[in-house]
Each structure stands twice: as C-alpha cells, then as structure tokens.
Amino acid sequence: MKKQNLILGLFFGMIASINAQDNNSQQSNAGIKGGYNLAAVNFDGDGETGQRHSFHVGVYVEEFLSESIAIQPELLYSQQGYEIKNSSGTFTQKLNYINLPLMLKAYPSKNFFLEAGPQIGLAVTHKEEYDGLFSSSREFDPNNFDWGINFGTGFKTDSGISLGVRYHLGMGDLYDEGKAQNRVWHFSIGFDL
C-alpha cells in the first residue's frame, strides 16, 4: 500500500510541476487512453514466451515544452503476463500492473510523434492458470516492483484523437530466481478532454 501511495504521489507531483512551467506555444492537454496489449516475458535472455492478449486503460497529461517537444506522464492499469502452450495444455501467467510511464515526445511534424521514456510499475494482481487434462488456478506473490523503458510512435489529429504503438522493454526481474522480464506491445487510442 505504501508503494501505491508513493506512485500516486509521484504522478500528481509531476503533473503539478509540469503545469507550473511556462508553455511556449502549444496547448497543454489531458485525456484518457486505452487499448490492446500483446504481452510476453523474456526468460534469461533465451527468447520470449507466447503472448497474452489483454488491455490497458488510463489517463495522461501532455505538456508542451516547445513547439515540437512535449512531456507526457501517464497512470495506466495494464494487464500483462504470458502463455506457454504444449501438447498437454496451456499455462497462463496473469500479471496486472498500475504503471507510471513518463514519456518525452518529439513532434517532427504537426501530427506525427515519436516517444521514449522510463516506466515504473506496481503489480496489483498475479495469477497462474493451467488448462489441460487437469485444470488448476493458484495465486503467487511476484516481485511487486517493475521498471523498464518505453519506445513508441503515433499520430495525433488536430481534434485531439491519438493513435499510437509503444513497446515496453522491462528491466526489472519478475521473480527472485532467474531473469524473467516483461515485454509488452501497446496499441492505444487516446482522447484529449
């Protein structure tokens, strides 16, 4: 609970400090976004697992620092994890996070943007399911804290509707043993409010 309060405090602190800065040209905006996730996990650098199909949803604030550079903190609920299929069944790892990305956005043209930035995340639920000859479901405690780097691109209309794709390269280990790290493709639509 302390980590959740810390993440929320950091998010709202960033929003307050960004809003206190001078805006040179473009309008600041806030909005909602959501979309589709293709999530997997990389184990020990040996390749990725099968993908879990899921979603993300959240809010953002976009603050322009200049005509073509913006900073965008976000608060997202993101379903992540992975699947492993073999002849005896399907193992699904369900990892759900509250993520706090902080994106630096560059607009090389009026409506097209490139973005990159760090992300921290807090696991809020974790569940493993096996569907095969004998089905079972158990809950485990993962490492609660995750972090990584995001890279993405997108298009934003003059009316404030944005379409984007982003790749999350997880750097934090999911488990105490071995190197298991999140890998997530996000396909988003956003609406300025």
Short mmCIF file of C-alpha atoms in Angstrom, two decimals:
data_model
loop_
_atom_site.label_atom_id
_atom_site.label_comp_id
_atom_site.label_asym_id
_atom_site.label_seq_id
_atom_site.Cartn_x
_atom_site.Cartn_y
_atom_site.Cartn_z
CA MET A 1 0.00 0.00 0.00
CA LYS A 2 2.89 2.35 0.75
CA LYS A 3 4.27 1.81 -2.77
CA GLN A 4 0.88 2.57 -4.32
CA ASN A 5 0.65 5.82 -2.37
CA LEU A 6 4.22 6.70 -3.38
CA ILE A 7 3.48 6.09 -7.09
CA LEU A 8 0.27 8.16 -6.94
CA GLY A 9 2.10 10.94 -5.08
CA LEU A 10 4.89 10.97 -7.69
CA PHE A 11 2.36 11.10 -10.53
CA PHE A 12 0.41 14.02 -9.13
CA GLY A 13 3.64 15.81 -8.16
CA MET A 14 4.88 15.54 -11.76
CA ILE A 15 1.58 16.91 -13.05
CA ALA A 16 1.76 19.87 -10.66
CA SER A 17 5.37 20.68 -11.57
CA ILE A 18 4.70 20.39 -15.29
CA ASN A 19 1.64 22.64 -15.09
CA ALA A 20 3.73 25.25 -13.26
CA GLN A 21 6.10 25.57 -16.25
CA ASP A 22 5.61 28.18 -18.97
CA ASN A 23 4.05 26.90 -22.16
CA ASN A 24 5.70 28.48 -25.18
CA SER A 25 3.24 27.69 -27.96
CA GLN A 26 1.04 24.61 -27.98
CA GLN A 27 -1.81 23.95 -25.61
CA SER A 28 -1.38 21.56 -22.71
CA ASN A 29 -3.97 18.84 -22.55
CA ALA A 30 -5.12 15.90 -20.50
CA GLY A 31 -7.01 12.87 -21.62
CA ILE A 32 -7.92 9.23 -21.39
CA LYS A 33 -6.43 6.35 -23.32
CA GLY A 34 -6.82 2.64 -23.67
CA GLY A 35 -6.09 -0.20 -25.98
CA TYR A 36 -4.81 -3.64 -26.73
CA ASN A 37 -1.74 -5.37 -25.22
CA LEU A 38 0.37 -8.19 -26.60
CA ALA A 39 2.34 -9.19 -23.52
CA ALA A 40 5.14 -11.74 -23.14
CA VAL A 41 8.08 -12.43 -20.85
CA ASN A 42 11.73 -12.92 -21.74
CA PHE A 43 13.34 -15.69 -19.63
CA ASP A 44 17.14 -15.49 -19.11
CA GLY A 45 17.62 -13.80 -22.50
CA ASP A 46 16.67 -17.07 -24.26
CA GLY A 47 13.69 -15.64 -26.12
CA GLU A 48 10.13 -14.71 -25.41
CA THR A 49 7.18 -16.81 -24.29
CA GLY A 50 3.87 -16.91 -26.07
CA GLN A 51 1.82 -13.73 -25.83
CA ARG A 52 -1.07 -12.95 -23.52
CA HIS A 53 -3.77 -10.88 -25.24
CA SER A 54 -5.09 -8.24 -22.86
CA PHE A 55 -5.75 -4.50 -22.48
CA HIS A 56 -4.64 -1.25 -20.81
CA VAL A 57 -6.55 1.86 -19.76
CA GLY A 58 -5.61 5.10 -18.03
CA VAL A 59 -5.11 8.86 -18.03
CA TYR A 60 -2.38 11.21 -19.28
CA VAL A 61 -1.27 14.82 -19.22
CA GLU A 62 0.65 16.24 -22.21
CA GLU A 63 2.62 19.41 -21.54
CA PHE A 64 4.44 21.16 -24.41
CA LEU A 65 7.90 22.42 -23.53
CA SER A 66 8.38 23.92 -27.00
CA GLU A 67 6.66 23.88 -30.41
CA SER A 68 7.74 20.27 -31.08
CA ILE A 69 8.70 18.75 -27.69
CA ALA A 70 6.29 17.57 -25.00
CA ILE A 71 6.45 15.58 -21.80
CA GLN A 72 3.63 13.17 -21.00
CA PRO A 73 3.19 11.45 -17.61
CA GLU A 74 0.57 8.69 -17.55
CA LEU A 75 -1.18 6.50 -15.00
CA LEU A 76 -2.24 3.16 -16.54
CA TYR A 77 -3.82 -0.11 -15.50
CA SER A 78 -2.16 -2.74 -17.70
CA GLN A 79 -2.86 -6.47 -17.98
CA GLN A 80 0.37 -8.30 -18.78
CA GLY A 81 1.85 -11.79 -18.46
CA TYR A 82 2.41 -14.66 -20.90
CA GLU A 83 1.25 -18.03 -22.21
CA ILE A 84 3.09 -21.29 -22.75
CA LYS A 85 1.35 -23.93 -24.85
CA ASN A 86 2.40 -27.55 -25.29
CA SER A 87 0.73 -30.86 -26.11
CA SER A 88 -0.65 -31.30 -22.58
CA GLY A 89 -2.26 -27.86 -22.21
CA THR A 90 -1.84 -24.11 -21.80
CA PHE A 91 -0.11 -22.37 -18.89
CA THR A 92 -1.14 -18.70 -18.49
CA GLN A 93 0.60 -16.23 -16.20
CA LYS A 94 -1.65 -13.21 -15.49
CA LEU A 95 0.22 -10.15 -14.20
CA ASN A 96 -1.72 -6.92 -13.74
CA TYR A 97 0.02 -3.62 -13.03
CA ILE A 98 -0.51 0.00 -12.19
CA ASN A 99 2.14 1.62 -14.43
CA LEU A 100 3.55 5.13 -14.38
CA PRO A 101 5.28 5.96 -17.70
CA LEU A 102 6.96 9.34 -18.19
CA MET A 103 7.29 9.91 -21.94
CA LEU A 104 9.32 12.51 -23.80
CA LYS A 105 7.53 13.18 -27.09
CA ALA A 106 9.03 14.75 -30.20
CA TYR A 107 6.78 16.04 -33.00
CA PRO A 108 8.85 16.09 -36.23
CA SER A 109 5.65 17.23 -37.96
CA LYS A 110 2.42 18.72 -36.63
CA ASN A 111 0.57 15.42 -36.15
CA PHE A 112 3.25 12.70 -36.08
CA PHE A 113 5.16 11.95 -32.85
CA LEU A 114 7.99 9.78 -31.57
CA GLU A 115 8.23 8.99 -27.86
CA ALA A 116 10.58 7.38 -25.34
CA GLY A 117 10.87 7.30 -21.59
CA PRO A 118 11.10 5.32 -18.36
CA GLN A 119 8.30 3.45 -16.65
CA ILE A 120 7.78 2.07 -13.17
CA GLY A 121 5.04 -0.37 -12.25
CA LEU A 122 3.41 -1.94 -9.24
CA ALA A 123 1.90 -5.44 -9.52
CA VAL A 124 -1.65 -5.40 -8.16
CA THR A 125 -2.65 -9.00 -9.02
CA HIS A 126 -0.82 -12.15 -10.06
CA LYS A 127 -2.40 -15.45 -11.01
CA GLU A 128 -1.27 -18.64 -12.73
CA GLU A 129 -3.70 -20.91 -14.59
CA TYR A 130 -3.19 -24.27 -16.25
CA ASP A 131 -5.80 -25.58 -18.69
CA GLY A 132 -5.12 -29.12 -19.70
CA LEU A 133 -6.04 -32.61 -18.59
CA PHE A 134 -6.32 -31.26 -15.04
CA SER A 135 -7.15 -27.56 -14.72
CA SER A 136 -5.94 -25.57 -11.75
CA SER A 137 -5.61 -21.99 -10.61
CA ARG A 138 -3.22 -20.64 -7.94
CA GLU A 139 -2.04 -17.22 -6.79
CA PHE A 140 1.59 -16.34 -6.17
CA ASP A 141 3.36 -13.22 -4.97
CA PRO A 142 5.65 -11.79 -7.66
CA ASN A 143 8.18 -9.07 -7.14
CA ASN A 144 5.79 -6.15 -6.76
CA PHE A 145 8.00 -3.53 -8.37
CA ASP A 146 8.78 -3.46 -12.10
CA TRP A 147 10.64 -0.93 -14.21
CA GLY A 148 11.76 -0.50 -17.79
CA ILE A 149 11.94 1.72 -20.85
CA ASN A 150 9.26 2.51 -23.44
CA PHE A 151 9.67 3.40 -27.13
CA GLY A 152 6.84 4.37 -29.42
CA THR A 153 5.33 6.37 -32.23
CA GLY A 154 1.93 7.65 -33.18
CA PHE A 155 -0.36 10.10 -34.92
CA LYS A 156 -2.47 12.80 -33.25
CA THR A 157 -5.28 14.63 -35.05
CA ASP A 158 -5.99 18.34 -34.65
CA SER A 159 -9.14 17.39 -32.70
CA GLY A 160 -7.04 15.55 -30.04
CA ILE A 161 -7.58 11.93 -31.01
CA SER A 162 -4.33 9.95 -31.00
CA LEU A 163 -3.37 6.51 -32.28
CA GLY A 164 -0.13 5.05 -31.01
CA VAL A 165 2.02 1.97 -30.72
CA ARG A 166 4.53 1.51 -27.92
CA TYR A 167 6.99 -1.21 -26.90
CA HIS A 168 7.83 -1.75 -23.22
CA LEU A 169 11.25 -3.27 -22.57
CA GLY A 170 11.06 -4.48 -18.97
CA MET A 171 14.31 -4.33 -16.98
CA GLY A 172 13.09 -5.50 -13.56
CA ASP A 173 13.05 -9.21 -12.68
CA LEU A 174 9.60 -10.72 -12.13
CA TYR A 175 10.89 -13.47 -9.84
CA ASP A 176 13.67 -13.80 -7.28
CA GLU A 177 15.31 -16.58 -9.30
CA GLY A 178 16.28 -16.31 -12.95
CA LYS A 179 15.85 -13.34 -15.23
CA ALA A 180 12.23 -13.03 -16.30
CA GLN A 181 11.37 -9.61 -17.69
CA ASN A 182 8.21 -8.09 -19.20
CA ARG A 183 7.94 -7.38 -22.93
CA VAL A 184 4.72 -5.63 -23.99
CA TRP A 185 3.37 -4.14 -27.21
CA HIS A 186 0.70 -1.48 -26.53
CA PHE A 187 -1.70 -0.37 -29.27
CA SER A 188 -3.58 2.68 -27.99
CA ILE A 189 -6.24 5.21 -28.80
CA GLY A 190 -6.37 8.41 -26.76
CA PHE A 191 -8.83 11.29 -26.43
CA ASP A 192 -7.93 14.77 -25.16
CA LEU A 193 -10.54 16.10 -22.75
#
